[in-house]
Coordinates of C-alpha atoms and ligand atoms in Angstrom, one line a residue:
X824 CA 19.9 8.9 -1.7
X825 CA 16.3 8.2 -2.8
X826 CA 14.7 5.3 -0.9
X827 CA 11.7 4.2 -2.5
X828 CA 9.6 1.1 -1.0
X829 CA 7.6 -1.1 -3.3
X830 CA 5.0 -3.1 -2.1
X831 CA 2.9 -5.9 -4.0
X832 CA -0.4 -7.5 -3.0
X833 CA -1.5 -9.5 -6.1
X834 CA -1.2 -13.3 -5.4
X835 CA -0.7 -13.8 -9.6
X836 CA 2.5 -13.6 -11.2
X837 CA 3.0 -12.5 -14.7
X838 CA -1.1 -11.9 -15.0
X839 CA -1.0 -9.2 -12.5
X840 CA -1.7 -6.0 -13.7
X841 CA -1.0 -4.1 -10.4
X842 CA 2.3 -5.6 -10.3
X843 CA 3.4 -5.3 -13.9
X844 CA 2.2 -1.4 -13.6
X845 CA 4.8 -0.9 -9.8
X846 CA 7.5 -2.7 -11.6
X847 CA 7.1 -0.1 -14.7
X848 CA 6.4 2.8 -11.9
X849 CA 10.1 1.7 -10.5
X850 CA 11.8 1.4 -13.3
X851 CA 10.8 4.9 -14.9
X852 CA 11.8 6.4 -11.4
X853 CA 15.1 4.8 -11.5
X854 CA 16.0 6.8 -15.1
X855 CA 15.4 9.8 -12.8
X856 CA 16.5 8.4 -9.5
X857 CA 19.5 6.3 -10.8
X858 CA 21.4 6.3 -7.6
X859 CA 17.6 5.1 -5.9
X860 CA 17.9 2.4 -3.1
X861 CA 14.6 -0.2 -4.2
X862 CA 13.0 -2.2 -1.3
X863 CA 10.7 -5.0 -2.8
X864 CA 8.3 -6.5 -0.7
X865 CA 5.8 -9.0 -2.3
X866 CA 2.7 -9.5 0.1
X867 CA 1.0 -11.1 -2.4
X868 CA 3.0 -14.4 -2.6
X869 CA 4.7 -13.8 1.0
X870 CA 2.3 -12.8 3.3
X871 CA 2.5 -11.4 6.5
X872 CA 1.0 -13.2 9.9
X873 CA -2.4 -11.6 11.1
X874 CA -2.2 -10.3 14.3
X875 CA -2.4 -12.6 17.6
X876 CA -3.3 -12.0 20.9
X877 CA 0.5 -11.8 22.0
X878 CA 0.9 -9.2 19.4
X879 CA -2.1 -7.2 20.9
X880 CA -0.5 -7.6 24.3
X881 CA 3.0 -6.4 23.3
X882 CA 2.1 -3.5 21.1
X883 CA 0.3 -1.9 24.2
X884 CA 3.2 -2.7 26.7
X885 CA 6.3 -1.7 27.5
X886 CA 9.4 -4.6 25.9
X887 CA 10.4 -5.0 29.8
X888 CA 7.1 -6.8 30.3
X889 CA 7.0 -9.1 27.1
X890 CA 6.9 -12.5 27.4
X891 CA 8.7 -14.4 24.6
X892 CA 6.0 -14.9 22.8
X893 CA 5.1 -11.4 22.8
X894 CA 8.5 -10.6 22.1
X895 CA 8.2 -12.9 18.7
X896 CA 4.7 -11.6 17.6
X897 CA 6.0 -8.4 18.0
X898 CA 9.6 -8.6 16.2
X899 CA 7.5 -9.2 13.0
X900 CA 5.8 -6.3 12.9
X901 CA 8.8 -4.0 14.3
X902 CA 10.8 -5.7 11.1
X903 CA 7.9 -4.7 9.1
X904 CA 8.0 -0.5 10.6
X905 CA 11.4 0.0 10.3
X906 CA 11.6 -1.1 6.4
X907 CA 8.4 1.2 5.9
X908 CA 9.9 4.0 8.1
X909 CA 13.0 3.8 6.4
X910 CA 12.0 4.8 3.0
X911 CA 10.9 8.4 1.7
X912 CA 8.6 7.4 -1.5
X913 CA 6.6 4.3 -1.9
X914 CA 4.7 2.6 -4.8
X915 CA 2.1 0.3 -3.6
X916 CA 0.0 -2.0 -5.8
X917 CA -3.4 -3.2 -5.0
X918 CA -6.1 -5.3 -6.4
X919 CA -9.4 -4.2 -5.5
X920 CA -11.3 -7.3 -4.1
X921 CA -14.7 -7.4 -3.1
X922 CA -14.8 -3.6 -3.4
X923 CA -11.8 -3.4 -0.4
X924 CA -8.0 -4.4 -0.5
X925 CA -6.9 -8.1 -0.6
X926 CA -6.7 -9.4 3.2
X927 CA -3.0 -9.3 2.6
X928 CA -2.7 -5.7 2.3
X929 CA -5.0 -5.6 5.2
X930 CA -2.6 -7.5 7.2
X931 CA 0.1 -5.7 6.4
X932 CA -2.0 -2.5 7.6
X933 CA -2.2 -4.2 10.7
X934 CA 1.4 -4.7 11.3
X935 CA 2.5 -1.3 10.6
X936 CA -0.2 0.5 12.3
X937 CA 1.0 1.1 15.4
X938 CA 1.0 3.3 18.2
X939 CA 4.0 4.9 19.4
X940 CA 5.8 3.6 16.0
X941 CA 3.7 5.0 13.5
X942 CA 0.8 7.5 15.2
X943 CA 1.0 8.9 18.5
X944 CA -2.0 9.7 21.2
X945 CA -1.5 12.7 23.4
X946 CA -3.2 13.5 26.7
X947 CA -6.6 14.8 25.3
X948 CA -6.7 11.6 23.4
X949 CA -6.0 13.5 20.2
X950 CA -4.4 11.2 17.2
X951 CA -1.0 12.4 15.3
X952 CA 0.3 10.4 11.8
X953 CA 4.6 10.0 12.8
X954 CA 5.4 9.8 9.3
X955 CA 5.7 13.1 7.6
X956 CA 7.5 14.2 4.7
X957 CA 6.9 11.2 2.6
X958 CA 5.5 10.6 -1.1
X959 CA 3.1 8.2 -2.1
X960 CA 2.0 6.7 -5.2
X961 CA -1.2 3.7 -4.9
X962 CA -1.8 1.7 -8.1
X963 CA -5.1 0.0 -8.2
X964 CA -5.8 -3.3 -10.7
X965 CA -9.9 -3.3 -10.8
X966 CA -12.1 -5.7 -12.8
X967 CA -14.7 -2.7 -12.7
X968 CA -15.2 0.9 -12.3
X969 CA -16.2 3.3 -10.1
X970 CA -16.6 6.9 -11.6
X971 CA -18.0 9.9 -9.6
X972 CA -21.1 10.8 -10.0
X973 CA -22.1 7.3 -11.2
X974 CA -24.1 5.0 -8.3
X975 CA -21.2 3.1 -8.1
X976 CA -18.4 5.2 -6.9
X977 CA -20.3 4.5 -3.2
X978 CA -19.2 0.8 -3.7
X979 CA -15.4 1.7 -4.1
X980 CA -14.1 0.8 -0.5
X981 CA -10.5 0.6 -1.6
X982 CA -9.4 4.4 -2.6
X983 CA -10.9 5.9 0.7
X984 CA -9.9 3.7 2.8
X985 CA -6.3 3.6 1.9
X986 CA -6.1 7.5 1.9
X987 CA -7.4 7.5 5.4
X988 CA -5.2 4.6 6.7
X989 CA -2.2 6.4 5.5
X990 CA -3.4 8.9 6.3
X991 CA -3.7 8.7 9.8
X992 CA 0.0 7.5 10.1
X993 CA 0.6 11.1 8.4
X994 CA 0.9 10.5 4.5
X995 CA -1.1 12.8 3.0
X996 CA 0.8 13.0 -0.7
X997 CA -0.9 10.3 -1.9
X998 CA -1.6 9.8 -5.8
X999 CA -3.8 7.0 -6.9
X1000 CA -3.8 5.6 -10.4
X1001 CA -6.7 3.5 -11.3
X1002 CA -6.5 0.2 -13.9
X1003 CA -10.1 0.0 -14.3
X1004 CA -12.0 -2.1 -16.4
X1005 CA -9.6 -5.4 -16.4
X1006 CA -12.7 -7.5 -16.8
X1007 CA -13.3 -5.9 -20.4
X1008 CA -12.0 -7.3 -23.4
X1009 CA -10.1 -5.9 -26.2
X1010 CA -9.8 -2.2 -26.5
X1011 CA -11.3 -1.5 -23.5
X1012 CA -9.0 -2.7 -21.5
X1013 CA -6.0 -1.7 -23.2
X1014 CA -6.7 2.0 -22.7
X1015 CA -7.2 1.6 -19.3
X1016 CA -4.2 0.1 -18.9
X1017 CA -2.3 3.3 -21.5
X1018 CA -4.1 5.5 -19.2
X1019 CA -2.4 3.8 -16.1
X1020 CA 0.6 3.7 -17.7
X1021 CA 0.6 7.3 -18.9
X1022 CA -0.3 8.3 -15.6
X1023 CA 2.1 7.1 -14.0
X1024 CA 4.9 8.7 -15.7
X1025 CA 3.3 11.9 -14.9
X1026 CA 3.1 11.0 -11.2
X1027 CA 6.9 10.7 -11.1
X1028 CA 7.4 13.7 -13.2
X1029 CA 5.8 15.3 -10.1
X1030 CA 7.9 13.8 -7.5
Ligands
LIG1452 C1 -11.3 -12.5 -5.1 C2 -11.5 -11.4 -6.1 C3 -12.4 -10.4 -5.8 C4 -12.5 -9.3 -6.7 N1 -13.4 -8.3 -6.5 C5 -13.5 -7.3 -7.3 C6 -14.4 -6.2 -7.0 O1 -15.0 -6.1 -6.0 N2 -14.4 -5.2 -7.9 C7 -13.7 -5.1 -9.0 O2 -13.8 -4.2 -9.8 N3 -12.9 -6.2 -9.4 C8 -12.8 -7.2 -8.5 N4 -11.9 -8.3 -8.8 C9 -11.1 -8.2 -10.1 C10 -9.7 -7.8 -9.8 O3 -9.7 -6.5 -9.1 C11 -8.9 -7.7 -11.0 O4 -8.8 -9.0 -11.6 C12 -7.5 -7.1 -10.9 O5 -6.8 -7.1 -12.1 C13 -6.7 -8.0 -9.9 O6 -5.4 -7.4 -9.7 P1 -4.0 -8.1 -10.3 O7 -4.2 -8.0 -11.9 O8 -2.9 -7.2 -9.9 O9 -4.0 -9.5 -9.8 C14 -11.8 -9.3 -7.9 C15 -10.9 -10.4 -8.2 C16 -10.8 -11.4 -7.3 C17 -9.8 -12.5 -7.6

């Protein structure tokens, strides 16, 4: 059975365009994933604790040498790995603020990050992603744009830097589908949003 993991970061409700475009992502892969087992977790308007110093402490020691309140900081986060380990296919929806990810999403990163859970060290210091064999699909909801070839794709901080946080867990099939534009009226910004939309189906056509 299919186990796909959605994940939310806007803080708006019905005005969000990344999470209007996961929920339509989801429900098009349920017509060809009906027997699909959905996991819904909504960063956005339940966040996630930052990391502490007990949570430091316990995600570089052993559980025999936790103190309680290691033990709590830590039970968080190993909440927050299982459910992401657990699934094969995610959707994720970010806004792009201040040409990076909402501090939510960051936290989040922060959480699931971790060694010996999600990347391993060996001897020679060398890094290894633990979670292999999984599909990803990354919707973005930007007020701008950021082609190539224009001066300012540089400022897009978002798009890299989610590929190569993933990507150091080990996801490395990552599709990312840009709503660009959102601050434009009118036409504009209703083809950017069709061209999200369209792409989108194709993404899942290629799952
Ligand atoms: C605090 C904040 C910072 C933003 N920074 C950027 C930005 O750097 N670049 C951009 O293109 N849009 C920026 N935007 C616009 C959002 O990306 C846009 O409104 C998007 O639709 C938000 O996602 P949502 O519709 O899912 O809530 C920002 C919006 C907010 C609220």
């Amino acid at each position: 059975m299919a186990n796909l993991l959605q994940l939310d970061s806007s803080p708006r409700g019905d005005r969000s365009v990344s999470r209007m475009l996961t929920k339509e992502f989801v429900n098009t892969f349920q017509l060809t994933h009906p027997n699909a087992s959905i996991v819904y977790r909504d960063l956005g308007r339940f966040p996630v604790p930052v990391v502490s110093e007990d949570w430091i402490a316990a995600a570089f020691s052993a559980p025999t040498d936790y103190t309680p309140a290691m033990a709590e900081a830590i039970r968080v986060s190993n909440e927050l790995v299982d459910e992401f380990l657990a699934a094969e296919y995610y959707v994720v929806g970010v806004p792009m603020y201040n040409f990076g990810i909402p501090a939510t999403f960051k936290a989040y990163l922060d959480q699931i990050i971790r060694v010996g859970r999600t990347f391993a060290v060996d001897e020679s210091g060398n890094y290894q992603g633990l979670v292999t064999g999984k599909k990803m699909v990354i919707i973005t909801a930007r007020g701008g744009t950021y082609p190539k070839d224009t001066p300012y794709h540089a400022y897009d901080m978002q798009e890299p830097y989610l590929r190569l946080a993933f990507g150091f867990i080990g996801i490395t099939d990552i599709q990312v589908i840009h709503a660009d534009n959102l601050m434009a009226k009118g036409e504009v910004r209703d083809q950017a949003i069709a061209h999200a939309q369209s792409a989108l189906k194709d993404a899942i056509t290629h799952w």
